[in-house]
Coordinates of C-alpha atoms in Angstrom, one line a residue:
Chain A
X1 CA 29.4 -16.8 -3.6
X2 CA 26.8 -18.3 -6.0
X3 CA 23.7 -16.8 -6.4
X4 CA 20.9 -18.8 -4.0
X5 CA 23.5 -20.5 -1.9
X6 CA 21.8 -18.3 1.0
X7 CA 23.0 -19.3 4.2
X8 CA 19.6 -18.9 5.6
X9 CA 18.6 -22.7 6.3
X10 CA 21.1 -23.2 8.4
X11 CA 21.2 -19.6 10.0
X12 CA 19.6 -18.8 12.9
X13 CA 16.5 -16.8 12.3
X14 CA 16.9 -13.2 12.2
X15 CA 17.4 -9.9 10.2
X16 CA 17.7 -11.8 6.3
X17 CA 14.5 -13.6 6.9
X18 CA 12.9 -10.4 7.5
X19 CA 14.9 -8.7 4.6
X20 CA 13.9 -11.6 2.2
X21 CA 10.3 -11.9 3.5
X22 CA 10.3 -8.1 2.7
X23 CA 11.5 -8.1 -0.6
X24 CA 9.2 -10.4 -1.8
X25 CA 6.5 -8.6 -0.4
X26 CA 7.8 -5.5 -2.2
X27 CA 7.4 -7.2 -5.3
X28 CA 3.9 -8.4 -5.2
X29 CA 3.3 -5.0 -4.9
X30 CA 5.1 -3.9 -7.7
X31 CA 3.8 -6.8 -9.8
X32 CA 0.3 -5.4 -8.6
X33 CA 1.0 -1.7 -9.6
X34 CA 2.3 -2.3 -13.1
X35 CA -0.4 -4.9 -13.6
X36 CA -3.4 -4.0 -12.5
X37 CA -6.4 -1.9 -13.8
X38 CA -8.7 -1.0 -10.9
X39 CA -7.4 2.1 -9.7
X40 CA -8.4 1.1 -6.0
X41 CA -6.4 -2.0 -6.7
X42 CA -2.9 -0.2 -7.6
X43 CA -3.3 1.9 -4.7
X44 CA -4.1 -1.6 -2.4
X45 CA -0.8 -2.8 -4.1
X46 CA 1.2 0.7 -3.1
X47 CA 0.5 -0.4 0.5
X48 CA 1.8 -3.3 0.5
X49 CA 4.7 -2.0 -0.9
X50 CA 4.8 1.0 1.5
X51 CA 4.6 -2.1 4.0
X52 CA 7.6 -4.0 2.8
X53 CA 9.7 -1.2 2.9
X54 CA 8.4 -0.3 6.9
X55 CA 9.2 -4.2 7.4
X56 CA 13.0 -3.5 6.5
X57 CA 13.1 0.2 8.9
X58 CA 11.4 -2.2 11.4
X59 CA 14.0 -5.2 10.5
X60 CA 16.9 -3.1 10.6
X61 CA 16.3 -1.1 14.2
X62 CA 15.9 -4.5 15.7
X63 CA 19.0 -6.1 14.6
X64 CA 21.5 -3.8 13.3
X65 CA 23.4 -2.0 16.4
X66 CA 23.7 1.5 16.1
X67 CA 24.4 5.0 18.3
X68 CA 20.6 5.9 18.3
X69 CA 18.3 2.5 18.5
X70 CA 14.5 3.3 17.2
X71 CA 15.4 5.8 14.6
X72 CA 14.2 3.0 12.1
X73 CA 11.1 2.7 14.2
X74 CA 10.6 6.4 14.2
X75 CA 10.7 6.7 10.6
X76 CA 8.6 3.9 9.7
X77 CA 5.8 6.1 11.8
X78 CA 6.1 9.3 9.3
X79 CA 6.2 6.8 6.6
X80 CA 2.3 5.6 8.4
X81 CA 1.5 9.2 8.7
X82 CA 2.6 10.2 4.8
X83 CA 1.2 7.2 3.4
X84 CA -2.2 8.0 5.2
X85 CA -2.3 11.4 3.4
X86 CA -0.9 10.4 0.0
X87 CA -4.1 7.4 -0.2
X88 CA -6.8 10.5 1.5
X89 CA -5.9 12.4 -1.9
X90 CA -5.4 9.8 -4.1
X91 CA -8.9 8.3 -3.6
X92 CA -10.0 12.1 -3.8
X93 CA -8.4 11.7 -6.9
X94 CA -10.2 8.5 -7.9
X95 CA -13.7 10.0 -6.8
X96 CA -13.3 13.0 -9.3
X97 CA -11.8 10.7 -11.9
X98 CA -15.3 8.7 -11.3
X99 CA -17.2 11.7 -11.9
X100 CA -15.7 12.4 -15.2
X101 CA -14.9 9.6 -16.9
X102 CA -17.4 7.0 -15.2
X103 CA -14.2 4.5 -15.1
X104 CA -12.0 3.2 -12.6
X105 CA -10.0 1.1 -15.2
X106 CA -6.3 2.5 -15.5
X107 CA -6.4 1.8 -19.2
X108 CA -9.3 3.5 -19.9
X109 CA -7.6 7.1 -18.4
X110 CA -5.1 8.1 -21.4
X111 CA -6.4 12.0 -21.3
X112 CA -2.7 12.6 -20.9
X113 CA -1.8 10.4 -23.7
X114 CA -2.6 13.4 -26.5
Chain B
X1 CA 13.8 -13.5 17.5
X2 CA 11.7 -15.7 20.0
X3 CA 10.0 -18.6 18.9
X4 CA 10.6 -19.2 14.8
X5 CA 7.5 -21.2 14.2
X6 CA 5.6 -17.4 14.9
X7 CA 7.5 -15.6 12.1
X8 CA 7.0 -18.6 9.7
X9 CA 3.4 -18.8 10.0
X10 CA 3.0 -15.1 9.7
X11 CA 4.9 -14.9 7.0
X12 CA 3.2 -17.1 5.2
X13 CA 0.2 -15.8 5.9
X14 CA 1.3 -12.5 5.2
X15 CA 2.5 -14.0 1.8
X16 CA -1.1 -15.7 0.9
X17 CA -3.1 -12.6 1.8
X18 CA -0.7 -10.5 -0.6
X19 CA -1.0 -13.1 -3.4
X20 CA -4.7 -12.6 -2.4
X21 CA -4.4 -9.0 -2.5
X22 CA -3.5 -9.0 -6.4
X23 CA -5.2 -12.2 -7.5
X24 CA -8.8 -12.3 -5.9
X25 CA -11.5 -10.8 -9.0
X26 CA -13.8 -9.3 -6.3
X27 CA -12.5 -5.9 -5.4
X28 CA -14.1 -6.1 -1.9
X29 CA -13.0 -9.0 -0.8
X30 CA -9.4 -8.2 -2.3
X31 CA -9.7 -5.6 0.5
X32 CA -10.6 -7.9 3.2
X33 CA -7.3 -9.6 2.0
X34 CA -5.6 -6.9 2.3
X35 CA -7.1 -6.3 6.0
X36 CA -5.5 -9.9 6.9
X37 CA -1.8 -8.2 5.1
X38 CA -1.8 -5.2 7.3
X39 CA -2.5 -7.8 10.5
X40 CA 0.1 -9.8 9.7
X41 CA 2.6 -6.8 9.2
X42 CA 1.3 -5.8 12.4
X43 CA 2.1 -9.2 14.3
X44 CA 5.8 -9.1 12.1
X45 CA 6.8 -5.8 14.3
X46 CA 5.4 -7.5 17.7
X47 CA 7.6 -10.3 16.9
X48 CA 10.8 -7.4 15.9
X49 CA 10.1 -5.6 19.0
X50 CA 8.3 -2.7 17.5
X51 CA 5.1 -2.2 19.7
X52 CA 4.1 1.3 19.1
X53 CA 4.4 0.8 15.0
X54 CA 1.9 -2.3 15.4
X55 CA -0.2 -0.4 17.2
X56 CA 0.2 2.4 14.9
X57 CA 0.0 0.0 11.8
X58 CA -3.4 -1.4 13.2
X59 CA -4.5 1.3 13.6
X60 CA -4.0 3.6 10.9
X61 CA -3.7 0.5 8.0
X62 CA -5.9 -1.8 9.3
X63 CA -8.5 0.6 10.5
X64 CA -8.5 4.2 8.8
X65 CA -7.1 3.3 5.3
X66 CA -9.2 0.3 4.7
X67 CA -11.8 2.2 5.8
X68 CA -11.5 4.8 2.7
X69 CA -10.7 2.1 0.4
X70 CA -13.8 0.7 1.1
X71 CA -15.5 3.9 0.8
X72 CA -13.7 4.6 -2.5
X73 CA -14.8 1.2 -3.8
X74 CA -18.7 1.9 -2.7
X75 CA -18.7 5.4 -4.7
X76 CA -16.9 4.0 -7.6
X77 CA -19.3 0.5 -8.7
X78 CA -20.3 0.0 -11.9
X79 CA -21.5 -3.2 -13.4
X80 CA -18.5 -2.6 -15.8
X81 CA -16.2 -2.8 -13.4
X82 CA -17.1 -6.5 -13.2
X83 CA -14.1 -7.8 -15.0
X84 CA -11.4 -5.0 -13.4
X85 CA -10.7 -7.7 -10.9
X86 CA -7.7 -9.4 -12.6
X87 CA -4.6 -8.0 -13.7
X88 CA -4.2 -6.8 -17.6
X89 CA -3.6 -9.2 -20.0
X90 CA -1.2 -7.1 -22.3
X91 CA 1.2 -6.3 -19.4
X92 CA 1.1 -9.4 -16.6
X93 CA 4.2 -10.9 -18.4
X94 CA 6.1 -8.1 -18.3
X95 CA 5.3 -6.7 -15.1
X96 CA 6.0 -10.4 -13.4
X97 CA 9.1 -10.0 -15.5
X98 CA 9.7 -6.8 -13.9
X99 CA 8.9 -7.9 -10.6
X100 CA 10.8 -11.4 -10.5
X101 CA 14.0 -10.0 -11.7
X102 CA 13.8 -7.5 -8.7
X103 CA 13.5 -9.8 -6.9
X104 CA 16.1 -11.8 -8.1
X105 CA 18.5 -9.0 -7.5
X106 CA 17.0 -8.2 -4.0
X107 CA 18.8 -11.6 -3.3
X108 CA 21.4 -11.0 -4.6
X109 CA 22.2 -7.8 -2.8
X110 CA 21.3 -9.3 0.1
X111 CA 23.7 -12.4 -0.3
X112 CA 26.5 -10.2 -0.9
X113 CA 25.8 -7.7 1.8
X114 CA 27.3 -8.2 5.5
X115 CA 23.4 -8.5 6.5
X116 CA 22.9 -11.8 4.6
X117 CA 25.1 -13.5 6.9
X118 CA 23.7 -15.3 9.9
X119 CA 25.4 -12.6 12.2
X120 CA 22.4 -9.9 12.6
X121 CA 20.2 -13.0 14.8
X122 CA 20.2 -11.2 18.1
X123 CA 17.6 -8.1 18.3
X124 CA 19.6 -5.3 19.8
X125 CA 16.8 -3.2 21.4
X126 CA 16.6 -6.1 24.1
X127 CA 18.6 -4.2 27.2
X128 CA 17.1 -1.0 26.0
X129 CA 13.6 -2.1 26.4
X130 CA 14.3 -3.7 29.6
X131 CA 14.2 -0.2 31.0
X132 CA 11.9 1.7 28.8
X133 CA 8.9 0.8 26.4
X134 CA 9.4 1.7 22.5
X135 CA 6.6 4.9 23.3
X136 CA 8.4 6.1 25.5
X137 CA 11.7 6.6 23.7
X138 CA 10.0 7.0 20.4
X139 CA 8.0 9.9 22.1
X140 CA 11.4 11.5 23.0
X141 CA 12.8 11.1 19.8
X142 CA 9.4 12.7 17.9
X143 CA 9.5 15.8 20.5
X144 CA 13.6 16.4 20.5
X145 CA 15.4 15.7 17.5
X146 CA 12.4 15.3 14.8
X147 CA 10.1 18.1 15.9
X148 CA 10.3 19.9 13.2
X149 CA 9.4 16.6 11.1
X150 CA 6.7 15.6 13.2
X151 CA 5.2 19.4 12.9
X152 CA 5.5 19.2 9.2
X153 CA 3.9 15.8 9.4
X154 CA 0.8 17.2 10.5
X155 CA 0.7 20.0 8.8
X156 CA 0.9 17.4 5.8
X157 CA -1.9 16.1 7.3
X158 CA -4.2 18.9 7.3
X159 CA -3.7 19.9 3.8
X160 CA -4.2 16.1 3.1
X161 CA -7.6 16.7 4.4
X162 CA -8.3 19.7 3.3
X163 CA -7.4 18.5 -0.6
X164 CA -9.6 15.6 0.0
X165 CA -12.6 17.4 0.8
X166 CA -11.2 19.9 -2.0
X167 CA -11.2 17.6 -4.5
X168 CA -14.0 14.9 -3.8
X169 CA -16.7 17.5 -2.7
X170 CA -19.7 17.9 -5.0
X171 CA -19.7 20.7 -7.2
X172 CA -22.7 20.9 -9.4
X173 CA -23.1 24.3 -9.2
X174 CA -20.5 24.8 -11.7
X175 CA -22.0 22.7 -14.5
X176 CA -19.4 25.3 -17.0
X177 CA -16.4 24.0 -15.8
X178 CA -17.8 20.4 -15.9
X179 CA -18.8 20.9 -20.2
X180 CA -15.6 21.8 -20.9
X181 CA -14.7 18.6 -20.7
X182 CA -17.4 16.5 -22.5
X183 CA -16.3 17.8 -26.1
X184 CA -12.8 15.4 -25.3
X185 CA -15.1 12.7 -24.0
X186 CA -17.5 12.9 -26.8
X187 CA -14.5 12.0 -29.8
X188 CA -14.3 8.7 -28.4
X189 CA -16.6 5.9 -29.6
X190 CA -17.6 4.4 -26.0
X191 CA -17.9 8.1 -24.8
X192 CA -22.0 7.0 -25.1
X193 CA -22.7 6.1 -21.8
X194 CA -21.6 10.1 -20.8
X195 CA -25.3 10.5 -21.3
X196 CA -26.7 8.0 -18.8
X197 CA -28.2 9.8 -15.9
X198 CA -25.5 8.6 -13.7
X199 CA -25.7 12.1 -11.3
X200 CA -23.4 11.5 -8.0
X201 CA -25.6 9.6 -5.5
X202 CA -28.4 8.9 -8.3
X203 CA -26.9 5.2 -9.7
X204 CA -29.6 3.1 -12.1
X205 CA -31.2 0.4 -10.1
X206 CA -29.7 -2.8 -12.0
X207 CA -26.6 -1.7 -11.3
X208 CA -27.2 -2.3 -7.5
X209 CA -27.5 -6.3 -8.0
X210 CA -23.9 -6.6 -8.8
X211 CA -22.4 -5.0 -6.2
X212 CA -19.0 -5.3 -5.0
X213 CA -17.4 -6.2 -8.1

């Protein structure tokens, strides 16, 4: 099978839409992590990331068959919740970073570098 | 899937508001982008069947974490934070790199994977949902087989809160702890603007022209 001969014109629409749709979602994101230097920014980027991969668990409970339907639902709800604490603390994080440095600029913070 | 034109124009929405996301120099309005992402994700699990998690997703994206983006972004202005809007120049070819050849092989997986085919069309939750809502059954799941989970969840939560308020609280009190770090700052040759009187709430007035960038 050659690499974009995707079956997906001529398929009717369902879960590798979704799947693709998702993946390129995923790698905006990831485009916006690596590449970006306001701090808010990279964390804006994270969620959409977070997003693509909740798109998939979503994707995947609707279409795939399975024993105990919703499971992908479920756990696309703890990744909500987790992803709700982990951006609480990291703008925490960004705040106390403002106080001492006076910068949001990712390539400005090398205190680690040594 | 119902009607195809729905999930073709949200995901092309979905698709210009992340390119907006990443590519739009003001900060703010990068957010509001980012607002219009998180509605289109949310109209995406309407269309998979997935009520509760829209709901959830409007609420918790769309609402509470913009909410503290925003936030962050208002505490955080400088006017030298004018020209933070756009990504690096000495890493956006290599992180596109990065990100296109993931992509790349995202396909491929997916072409060689039994879900590529056009087998997985029909949603399978249909006769389940016939008879119950997704809160329902999702409720049942949360309180039977992931209760322990869901407690730790919110315990997650709490601390999450508590670390916030931890860490972003105002501590001048302990000026000490705070001068221990200047000497590091103070080697650097743009360490000068340490001594602008740039207190927590207390932000020079030109700087309040320029906002939101």
């Amino acid at each position: 099978m050659s690499w974009f001969q995707l079956p997906l014109l001529h398929a009717p629409l369902g879960l590798p839409h979704v799947l693709i749709l998702a993946a390129a979602l995923f790698c905006l994101g990831l485009y916006g992590v690596l590449a970006l230097r306001h701090a808010v920014r990279v964390l804006m980027s994270l969620e959409l990331m977070l997003n693509a991969a909740n798109l998939m668990l979503v994707a995947f409970a609707n279409y795939v068959p399975s024993a105990s339907p919703l499971r992908g639902q479920v756990f696309s709800l703890f990744v909500i919740a987790v992803a709700a604490a982990e951006t609480s603390v990291a703008l925490a994080i960004f705040l106390l970073l403002y106080k001492q440095h006076q910068t949001v600029d990712m390539e400005k913070v090398d205190s680690l570098q040594g | 899937m119902g009607a195809p034109v729905v999930f073709y124009v949200v995901a092309i929405a979905l698709l210009a508001s992340a390119f907006g996301v990443i590519w739009i120099k003001n900060t703010v309005h990068a957010a509001f982008s980012l607002v219009a992402a998180f509605g289109a994700v949310a109209a995406l699990y309407l269309v998979l069947n997935a009520d509760f998690v829209a709901m959830a997703q409007l609420l918790v994206y769309a609402g509470a974490i913009i909410i503290m983006l925003l936030f962050a972004l208002m505490l955080t202005q400088r006017r030298e934070t004018v020209y933070l809007g756009a990504p690096a120049e000495n890493r956006s070819f290599l992180a596109g790199l990065v990100a296109t050849l993931l992509f790349v092989a995202f396909v491929r997986v997916l072409v060689t994977s039994p879900w590529g085919s056009g087998g997985y069309s029909q949603s399978v939750l249909g006769p389940l949902l016939a008879r119950h809502g997704t809160a329902f059954i999702i409720g049942r799941e949360f309180f039977s087989t992931f209760l322990l989970p869901f407690e730790v969840a919110s315990v997650l939560l709490l601390m999450a809160l508590v670390a916030a308020i931890v860490l972003a609280r105002r501590d001048e009190p302990e000026t000490p702890e705070r001068d221990a770090v200047v000497p590091r700052a103070e080697e650097k040759p743009a360490a000068g603007r340490r001594e602008e009187p740039v207190a927590a709430g207390v932000r020079p007035a030109q700087d309040l022209g320029d906002q939101n960038r």
